[in-house]
Amino acid sequence: MRDFIRRLNTGELSYGFVPRWRRWFIISAVIVVVSLASLVVRPLNLGIEFRGGADFQAPVQVTDSTADDLGDAVEATGLPELDSTTVTTIGEGTVRVQTRTLTVDEVAQVRGAIAEEVGVSSEEVAYSLIGASWGEQITERALIALGVFLVLVAGVIWIYFRDWRMSVAAIVALLHDLIVTIGVYALVGFTVTPASVIAVLTILGYSLYDTVVVFDRVRENVASLREGRRTYSEAANAALNAVLVRSLNTTIIGVLPVVALLIAGALVLGQGPLQDLSLALFVGMVAGAYSSIFLATPVLALLKERDPAMVEHRERLAHRVRKEERRAERRTGGSGSPVAVLDRDEDTDTDTDDEDGAGTTPTTEPRAGTARATGAGASGRSQPKRVPRSERRRP
């Protein structure tokens, strides 16, 4: 495992996250569509804080059948539209009953039915009426908080990284996580409470943290991009592989206690704020880890590759590759075996080569009185021609 991590950090082992961006975008689009469709088919189960209603609390020794017994007692009153009554237990000595908005007479009937079921007087059953306007205020303020958060996040990332494309990629990832979390809430049917809203705003911070960690490594890799031989997408993919293990470890360590809270809230304590909070945290943290790896970085790479400077950089790299291929062909003579040729400054063909690789290569003829050495010990230099002794003039 240690060798695997080392190979990822050094770039010896790499997976093409960025080159496969179409695959990740299709998967993300399907997830988003399913989440939005779930909101239409099965709308959110809003809590009493958002839709308004009556809240009753009574002291009772909680048993396994307490919630069912109280639900049946409330329905036995014969009042209309009490099918959506919610009964939850608070600890081992209190029960909570939430209904739709009731009139004064209906409150008295429901209060008496609860008191009779738990064996206490009506005065011991506390109740409160929550208007729908209060829920509207909570919703409005939550949306305002979300908008302010997104604007501040975009501004801070722009200032820190000095690149608006990173801000756009981070916001895309955040919106993805938000839609997925809300969609899962609709599919599962958990009640949306103020605790759920707090959890949703919290998981946006987790998602942002993973994205910033990846972007910071991307900035390090592209600092000397013009002097290297990689494109922006290749450098971003290398950065993503380098921080992959760290992101996964951070997510796993953060998710484990949230899973414990979710199990305790859903299976042990039953419906309540702990269940609502833990579900939003769990879904948001997993979605945030996914979006920072498979969505934010590919979006950033696509936006950056459209920059004129990056387009010029890719053309420069392509031209360099073509030139090296032509050099290799000249050295092998087109037959695959090396031959001795006259050395010269090969960089002089930079101005003569065109973009398609077609160009004329100037040749150098040997000077009179010299010959080209092709022996094993020849270094490729022109050697002077020796005149035979028989042909030399005698004085």
Short mmCIF file of C-alpha atoms in Angstrom, two decimals:
data_model
loop_
_atom_site.label_atom_id
_atom_site.label_comp_id
_atom_site.label_asym_id
_atom_site.label_seq_id
_atom_site.Cartn_x
_atom_site.Cartn_y
_atom_site.Cartn_z
CA MET A 1 0.00 0.00 0.00
CA ARG A 2 2.84 2.36 0.83
CA ASP A 3 4.44 1.67 -2.55
CA PHE A 4 1.09 2.33 -4.23
CA ILE A 5 0.79 5.73 -2.53
CA ARG A 6 4.40 6.58 -3.41
CA ARG A 7 3.82 5.74 -7.08
CA LEU A 8 0.73 7.95 -7.14
CA ASN A 9 2.58 10.90 -5.59
CA THR A 10 5.57 10.58 -7.93
CA GLY A 11 3.45 10.14 -11.03
CA GLU A 12 4.67 6.60 -11.79
CA LEU A 13 1.07 5.39 -11.46
CA SER A 14 -1.71 7.54 -12.85
CA TYR A 15 -5.36 7.16 -13.81
CA GLY A 16 -6.87 9.35 -16.50
CA PHE A 17 -9.59 11.20 -14.58
CA VAL A 18 -9.43 14.31 -16.73
CA PRO A 19 -9.17 12.56 -20.15
CA ARG A 20 -12.35 10.61 -19.30
CA TRP A 21 -14.34 13.74 -18.50
CA ARG A 22 -17.22 12.78 -20.77
CA ARG A 23 -17.88 9.65 -18.74
CA TRP A 24 -17.95 11.54 -15.43
CA PHE A 25 -20.15 14.29 -16.86
CA ILE A 26 -22.69 11.74 -18.08
CA ILE A 27 -22.76 10.00 -14.69
CA SER A 28 -23.14 13.33 -12.87
CA ALA A 29 -25.89 14.44 -15.25
CA VAL A 30 -27.82 11.22 -14.64
CA ILE A 31 -27.52 11.66 -10.86
CA VAL A 32 -28.71 15.26 -11.06
CA VAL A 33 -31.65 14.36 -13.31
CA VAL A 34 -32.73 11.56 -10.97
CA SER A 35 -32.47 13.92 -7.99
CA LEU A 36 -34.57 16.59 -9.68
CA ALA A 37 -37.12 14.02 -10.87
CA SER A 38 -37.48 12.70 -7.32
CA LEU A 39 -38.44 16.19 -6.16
CA VAL A 40 -41.26 16.21 -8.71
CA VAL A 41 -42.49 12.65 -8.15
CA ARG A 42 -42.05 12.67 -4.38
CA PRO A 43 -41.83 16.18 -2.94
CA LEU A 44 -39.91 16.93 0.22
CA ASN A 45 -41.50 15.94 3.50
CA LEU A 46 -41.44 19.33 5.16
CA GLY A 47 -41.46 19.46 8.93
CA ILE A 48 -43.90 21.40 11.03
CA GLU A 49 -41.44 24.28 11.19
CA PHE A 50 -41.92 24.86 7.45
CA ARG A 51 -45.57 23.94 6.82
CA GLY A 52 -47.02 25.03 10.18
CA GLY A 53 -49.17 22.98 12.53
CA ALA A 54 -49.73 21.99 16.15
CA ASP A 55 -47.10 20.42 18.38
CA PHE A 56 -48.02 18.39 21.50
CA GLN A 57 -45.66 16.95 24.12
CA ALA A 58 -46.66 14.70 26.99
CA PRO A 59 -44.80 12.79 29.72
CA VAL A 60 -44.97 9.01 29.33
CA GLN A 61 -42.93 5.90 29.93
CA VAL A 62 -41.77 5.15 26.40
CA THR A 63 -42.22 1.62 25.10
CA ASP A 64 -41.99 0.01 21.68
CA SER A 65 -45.70 0.59 21.03
CA THR A 66 -45.95 4.15 22.37
CA ALA A 67 -45.76 5.87 18.99
CA ASP A 68 -48.31 3.56 17.34
CA ASP A 69 -50.72 3.78 20.27
CA LEU A 70 -50.70 7.58 20.31
CA GLY A 71 -51.12 7.73 16.53
CA ASP A 72 -54.20 5.53 16.75
CA ALA A 73 -55.59 7.63 19.63
CA VAL A 74 -55.29 10.85 17.63
CA GLU A 75 -56.94 9.32 14.55
CA ALA A 76 -59.75 8.00 16.80
CA THR A 77 -60.88 11.57 17.46
CA GLY A 78 -62.47 11.55 14.00
CA LEU A 79 -61.01 14.91 13.00
CA PRO A 80 -60.32 15.29 9.26
CA GLU A 81 -56.86 15.31 7.64
CA LEU A 82 -54.96 13.76 10.54
CA ASP A 83 -53.43 10.99 8.46
CA SER A 84 -50.12 12.86 8.28
CA THR A 85 -49.76 13.04 12.08
CA THR A 86 -46.19 12.44 13.21
CA VAL A 87 -45.42 10.80 16.55
CA THR A 88 -41.86 10.69 17.87
CA THR A 89 -40.31 9.88 21.21
CA ILE A 90 -37.87 12.16 23.00
CA GLY A 91 -35.68 10.12 25.27
CA GLU A 92 -37.45 7.62 27.51
CA GLY A 93 -39.95 9.91 29.22
CA THR A 94 -41.53 12.21 26.59
CA VAL A 95 -43.60 11.74 23.46
CA ARG A 96 -44.13 14.34 20.74
CA VAL A 97 -47.17 14.55 18.44
CA GLN A 98 -47.26 16.89 15.43
CA THR A 99 -50.42 17.52 13.42
CA ARG A 100 -51.74 19.97 10.89
CA THR A 101 -52.91 23.41 11.95
CA LEU A 102 -55.87 22.98 14.34
CA THR A 103 -58.65 25.21 15.60
CA VAL A 104 -59.16 25.87 19.31
CA ASP A 105 -61.80 23.14 19.61
CA GLU A 106 -59.68 20.64 17.67
CA VAL A 107 -56.71 21.38 19.91
CA ALA A 108 -58.83 20.54 22.95
CA GLN A 109 -59.97 17.23 21.42
CA VAL A 110 -56.48 16.12 20.41
CA ARG A 111 -55.03 17.22 23.72
CA GLY A 112 -57.64 15.23 25.62
CA ALA A 113 -57.05 12.11 23.49
CA ILE A 114 -53.30 12.25 24.14
CA ALA A 115 -53.82 12.78 27.87
CA GLU A 116 -56.20 9.83 28.08
CA GLU A 117 -53.82 7.55 26.20
CA VAL A 118 -50.76 8.32 28.35
CA GLY A 119 -52.75 8.50 31.58
CA VAL A 120 -52.24 12.14 32.60
CA SER A 121 -54.45 15.22 32.83
CA SER A 122 -54.96 17.52 29.84
CA GLU A 123 -53.05 20.31 31.60
CA GLU A 124 -49.89 18.17 31.60
CA VAL A 125 -49.96 17.94 27.80
CA ALA A 126 -48.03 20.95 26.49
CA TYR A 127 -48.88 22.29 23.07
CA SER A 128 -47.84 25.07 20.72
CA LEU A 129 -49.16 26.31 17.42
CA ILE A 130 -46.69 27.11 14.63
CA GLY A 131 -47.85 29.28 11.76
CA ALA A 132 -46.87 28.68 8.17
CA SER A 133 -45.47 32.20 7.94
CA TRP A 134 -42.70 31.25 10.34
CA GLY A 135 -41.68 28.38 8.07
CA GLU A 136 -41.65 30.74 5.11
CA GLN A 137 -39.28 33.04 6.98
CA ILE A 138 -36.93 30.14 7.71
CA THR A 139 -36.96 29.10 4.05
CA GLU A 140 -36.31 32.63 2.86
CA ARG A 141 -33.42 33.14 5.24
CA ALA A 142 -31.94 29.76 4.35
CA LEU A 143 -31.96 30.68 0.65
CA ILE A 144 -30.39 34.06 1.42
CA ALA A 145 -27.68 32.35 3.46
CA LEU A 146 -27.02 29.92 0.62
CA GLY A 147 -26.75 32.74 -1.93
CA VAL A 148 -24.38 34.75 0.25
CA PHE A 149 -22.29 31.65 0.85
CA LEU A 150 -21.92 30.90 -2.86
CA VAL A 151 -20.99 34.50 -3.68
CA LEU A 152 -18.38 34.64 -0.91
CA VAL A 153 -16.94 31.27 -1.93
CA ALA A 154 -16.61 32.35 -5.55
CA GLY A 155 -14.92 35.60 -4.53
CA VAL A 156 -12.48 34.02 -2.09
CA ILE A 157 -11.40 31.31 -4.54
CA TRP A 158 -10.97 33.90 -7.29
CA ILE A 159 -8.80 36.06 -5.06
CA TYR A 160 -6.77 33.16 -3.65
CA PHE A 161 -6.05 31.35 -6.91
CA ARG A 162 -6.32 34.44 -9.15
CA ASP A 163 -8.32 32.47 -11.68
CA TRP A 164 -12.06 32.86 -12.20
CA ARG A 165 -12.22 29.44 -13.82
CA MET A 166 -11.48 27.79 -10.51
CA SER A 167 -14.37 29.72 -8.95
CA VAL A 168 -16.74 28.49 -11.65
CA ALA A 169 -15.59 24.88 -11.27
CA ALA A 170 -15.97 25.02 -7.48
CA ILE A 171 -19.50 26.48 -7.71
CA VAL A 172 -20.51 23.78 -10.21
CA ALA A 173 -19.34 21.11 -7.75
CA LEU A 174 -21.18 22.78 -4.86
CA LEU A 175 -24.46 22.98 -6.78
CA HIS A 176 -24.08 19.32 -7.75
CA ASP A 177 -23.69 18.33 -4.08
CA LEU A 178 -26.64 20.46 -3.05
CA ILE A 179 -29.00 18.97 -5.66
CA VAL A 180 -27.93 15.41 -4.87
CA THR A 181 -28.44 15.89 -1.12
CA ILE A 182 -31.92 17.35 -1.58
CA GLY A 183 -32.82 14.59 -4.04
CA VAL A 184 -31.80 11.87 -1.59
CA TYR A 185 -33.93 13.53 1.08
CA ALA A 186 -36.91 13.36 -1.25
CA LEU A 187 -36.29 9.70 -2.14
CA VAL A 188 -35.80 8.54 1.45
CA GLY A 189 -38.70 10.57 2.78
CA PHE A 190 -36.97 11.97 5.85
CA THR A 191 -38.53 15.06 7.37
CA VAL A 192 -36.91 18.35 6.44
CA THR A 193 -36.27 20.32 9.63
CA PRO A 194 -34.09 23.30 10.57
CA ALA A 195 -31.44 20.74 11.49
CA SER A 196 -31.50 19.53 7.89
CA VAL A 197 -30.92 23.06 6.62
CA ILE A 198 -27.96 23.48 8.96
CA ALA A 199 -26.52 20.16 7.78
CA VAL A 200 -26.87 21.14 4.11
CA LEU A 201 -24.96 24.37 4.68
CA THR A 202 -22.33 22.41 6.61
CA ILE A 203 -21.68 19.84 3.88
CA LEU A 204 -21.02 22.64 1.39
CA GLY A 205 -17.97 23.46 3.49
CA TYR A 206 -16.77 19.85 3.31
CA SER A 207 -17.19 19.80 -0.45
CA LEU A 208 -15.35 23.09 -0.79
CA TYR A 209 -12.44 21.82 1.30
CA ASP A 210 -11.81 18.82 -0.96
CA THR A 211 -12.02 20.99 -4.07
CA VAL A 212 -9.58 23.59 -2.74
CA VAL A 213 -7.06 20.87 -1.81
CA VAL A 214 -7.10 19.56 -5.38
CA PHE A 215 -6.93 23.04 -6.91
CA ASP A 216 -3.96 23.98 -4.73
CA ARG A 217 -2.00 21.00 -6.06
CA VAL A 218 -3.05 21.87 -9.60
CA ARG A 219 -1.62 25.35 -9.15
CA GLU A 220 1.71 23.86 -8.04
CA ASN A 221 1.87 21.57 -11.06
CA VAL A 222 1.13 24.28 -13.63
CA ALA A 223 3.51 26.87 -12.14
CA SER A 224 6.26 25.90 -14.64
CA LEU A 225 3.98 24.58 -17.36
CA ARG A 226 5.55 26.57 -20.22
CA GLU A 227 8.98 25.09 -19.55
CA GLY A 228 7.66 21.53 -19.37
CA ARG A 229 6.28 19.05 -21.86
CA ARG A 230 2.76 18.62 -20.42
CA THR A 231 -0.53 20.27 -21.25
CA TYR A 232 -2.74 21.84 -18.60
CA SER A 233 -5.03 18.80 -18.60
CA GLU A 234 -2.11 16.45 -18.08
CA ALA A 235 -0.76 18.56 -15.20
CA ALA A 236 -4.22 18.74 -13.61
CA ASN A 237 -4.65 14.98 -13.92
CA ALA A 238 -1.27 14.42 -12.27
CA ALA A 239 -2.28 16.72 -9.40
CA LEU A 240 -5.55 14.84 -8.98
CA ASN A 241 -3.74 11.51 -8.73
CA ALA A 242 -1.27 12.97 -6.23
CA VAL A 243 -4.00 14.02 -3.77
CA LEU A 244 -6.36 11.12 -4.47
CA VAL A 245 -5.35 9.03 -1.47
CA ARG A 246 -5.44 12.04 0.82
CA SER A 247 -8.95 12.98 -0.30
CA LEU A 248 -10.22 9.43 0.12
CA ASN A 249 -8.69 9.11 3.58
CA THR A 250 -10.16 12.44 4.68
CA THR A 251 -13.60 11.45 3.43
CA ILE A 252 -13.55 8.01 5.05
CA ILE A 253 -12.40 9.38 8.40
CA GLY A 254 -15.09 12.07 8.29
CA VAL A 255 -17.88 9.74 7.14
CA LEU A 256 -17.37 7.01 9.76
CA PRO A 257 -18.68 9.01 12.76
CA VAL A 258 -21.50 10.38 10.62
CA VAL A 259 -22.54 6.81 9.76
CA ALA A 260 -22.60 6.02 13.47
CA LEU A 261 -24.86 9.03 14.07
CA LEU A 262 -27.12 7.99 11.20
CA ILE A 263 -27.49 4.44 12.54
CA ALA A 264 -28.15 5.71 16.05
CA GLY A 265 -30.66 8.28 14.84
CA ALA A 266 -32.54 6.05 12.41
CA LEU A 267 -32.50 2.70 14.18
CA VAL A 268 -32.05 3.45 17.87
CA LEU A 269 -33.62 6.83 18.61
CA GLY A 270 -36.12 6.91 15.76
CA GLN A 271 -37.21 9.98 13.86
CA GLY A 272 -35.68 13.16 15.17
CA PRO A 273 -33.12 15.93 14.59
CA LEU A 274 -30.16 13.54 14.87
CA GLN A 275 -31.47 11.45 12.00
CA ASP A 276 -32.13 14.49 9.80
CA LEU A 277 -28.72 16.00 10.52
CA SER A 278 -26.72 12.81 9.98
CA LEU A 279 -28.41 11.94 6.67
CA ALA A 280 -27.60 15.32 5.13
CA LEU A 281 -24.01 15.15 6.39
CA PHE A 282 -23.49 11.62 5.06
CA VAL A 283 -24.87 12.28 1.59
CA GLY A 284 -23.17 15.65 1.32
CA MET A 285 -19.72 14.41 2.33
CA VAL A 286 -19.82 11.49 -0.11
CA ALA A 287 -21.13 13.71 -2.91
CA GLY A 288 -18.48 16.32 -2.11
CA ALA A 289 -15.65 13.79 -2.40
CA TYR A 290 -17.06 12.60 -5.72
CA SER A 291 -17.53 16.06 -7.20
CA SER A 292 -14.06 17.30 -6.23
CA ILE A 293 -12.44 14.38 -8.08
CA PHE A 294 -14.74 13.64 -11.00
CA LEU A 295 -16.37 16.99 -11.64
CA ALA A 296 -14.51 20.07 -10.38
CA THR A 297 -11.08 19.30 -11.85
CA PRO A 298 -12.32 18.18 -15.31
CA VAL A 299 -14.48 21.31 -15.52
CA LEU A 300 -11.47 23.45 -14.64
CA ALA A 301 -9.30 21.71 -17.24
CA LEU A 302 -11.89 22.18 -19.99
CA LEU A 303 -12.27 25.87 -19.21
CA LYS A 304 -8.52 26.41 -19.00
CA GLU A 305 -7.72 24.59 -22.25
CA ARG A 306 -9.83 27.17 -24.11
CA ASP A 307 -7.57 29.96 -22.97
CA PRO A 308 -5.51 31.38 -25.91
CA ALA A 309 -2.28 30.92 -23.96
CA MET A 310 -3.04 27.23 -23.42
CA VAL A 311 -3.98 26.80 -27.08
CA GLU A 312 -0.63 28.30 -28.07
CA HIS A 313 1.14 26.05 -25.55
CA ARG A 314 -0.45 22.92 -27.01
CA GLU A 315 0.54 23.96 -30.53
CA ARG A 316 4.10 24.55 -29.35
CA LEU A 317 4.24 21.07 -27.81
CA ALA A 318 2.82 19.50 -30.96
CA HIS A 319 5.39 21.32 -33.11
CA ARG A 320 8.18 20.11 -30.82
CA VAL A 321 6.97 16.51 -31.13
CA ARG A 322 6.86 16.71 -34.94
CA LYS A 323 10.35 18.16 -35.03
CA GLU A 324 11.73 15.38 -32.86
CA GLU A 325 10.09 12.78 -35.09
CA ARG A 326 11.77 14.30 -38.16
CA ARG A 327 15.12 14.28 -36.39
CA ALA A 328 14.68 10.61 -35.57
CA GLU A 329 13.82 9.84 -39.19
CA ARG A 330 16.92 11.65 -40.45
CA ARG A 331 19.16 9.85 -37.97
CA THR A 332 17.83 6.43 -39.01
CA GLY A 333 17.71 7.27 -42.71
CA GLY A 334 14.16 6.00 -42.91
CA SER A 335 15.37 2.34 -42.71
CA GLY A 336 15.33 1.88 -38.96
CA SER A 337 19.14 1.46 -38.71
CA PRO A 338 21.42 4.36 -37.73
CA VAL A 339 23.77 5.86 -40.30
CA ALA A 340 26.60 8.34 -39.92
CA VAL A 341 25.71 11.81 -41.10
CA LEU A 342 27.38 15.17 -40.98
CA ASP A 343 26.55 16.88 -37.68
CA ARG A 344 25.24 20.38 -37.75
CA ASP A 345 23.17 22.67 -35.62
CA GLU A 346 19.74 21.04 -36.02
CA ASP A 347 18.02 23.89 -34.26
CA THR A 348 18.44 25.97 -37.39
CA ASP A 349 15.47 24.19 -38.97
CA THR A 350 13.03 25.85 -36.57
CA ASP A 351 12.34 28.71 -38.93
CA THR A 352 12.29 26.57 -42.07
CA ASP A 353 9.83 23.93 -40.81
CA ASP A 354 6.19 24.66 -41.38
CA GLU A 355 3.27 23.54 -39.24
CA ASP A 356 2.66 20.41 -41.31
CA GLY A 357 6.21 19.23 -40.90
CA ALA A 358 7.03 19.73 -44.62
CA GLY A 359 10.09 21.77 -45.26
CA THR A 360 13.49 21.74 -46.97
CA THR A 361 16.58 20.82 -45.04
CA PRO A 362 19.76 22.51 -46.25
CA THR A 363 22.60 20.17 -47.06
CA THR A 364 26.28 20.82 -46.69
CA GLU A 365 28.64 19.57 -49.40
CA PRO A 366 32.15 18.61 -48.30
CA ARG A 367 34.85 21.03 -49.27
CA ALA A 368 37.35 20.23 -51.97
CA GLY A 369 40.25 18.26 -50.66
CA THR A 370 38.20 16.71 -47.85
CA ALA A 371 36.36 13.44 -47.50
CA ARG A 372 33.63 12.22 -45.17
CA ALA A 373 34.80 9.65 -42.70
CA THR A 374 32.51 6.66 -42.35
CA GLY A 375 34.77 4.33 -40.45
CA ALA A 376 34.05 3.00 -37.00
CA GLY A 377 36.50 5.39 -35.42
CA ALA A 378 35.42 8.45 -37.37
CA SER A 379 33.72 11.18 -35.44
CA GLY A 380 31.84 12.58 -38.40
CA ARG A 381 34.31 15.43 -39.07
CA SER A 382 35.68 16.14 -42.54
CA GLN A 383 39.25 14.72 -42.79
CA PRO A 384 42.09 16.05 -45.06
CA LYS A 385 42.87 13.95 -48.15
CA ARG A 386 46.36 12.48 -48.22
CA VAL A 387 48.21 12.44 -51.58
CA PRO A 388 50.03 9.16 -52.37
CA ARG A 389 53.82 9.36 -52.08
CA SER A 390 54.26 8.25 -55.72
CA GLU A 391 52.35 11.25 -56.94
CA ARG A 392 54.14 13.78 -54.81
CA ARG A 393 56.49 16.19 -56.72
CA ARG A 394 60.15 15.88 -56.07
CA PRO A 395 62.20 19.06 -55.86
#
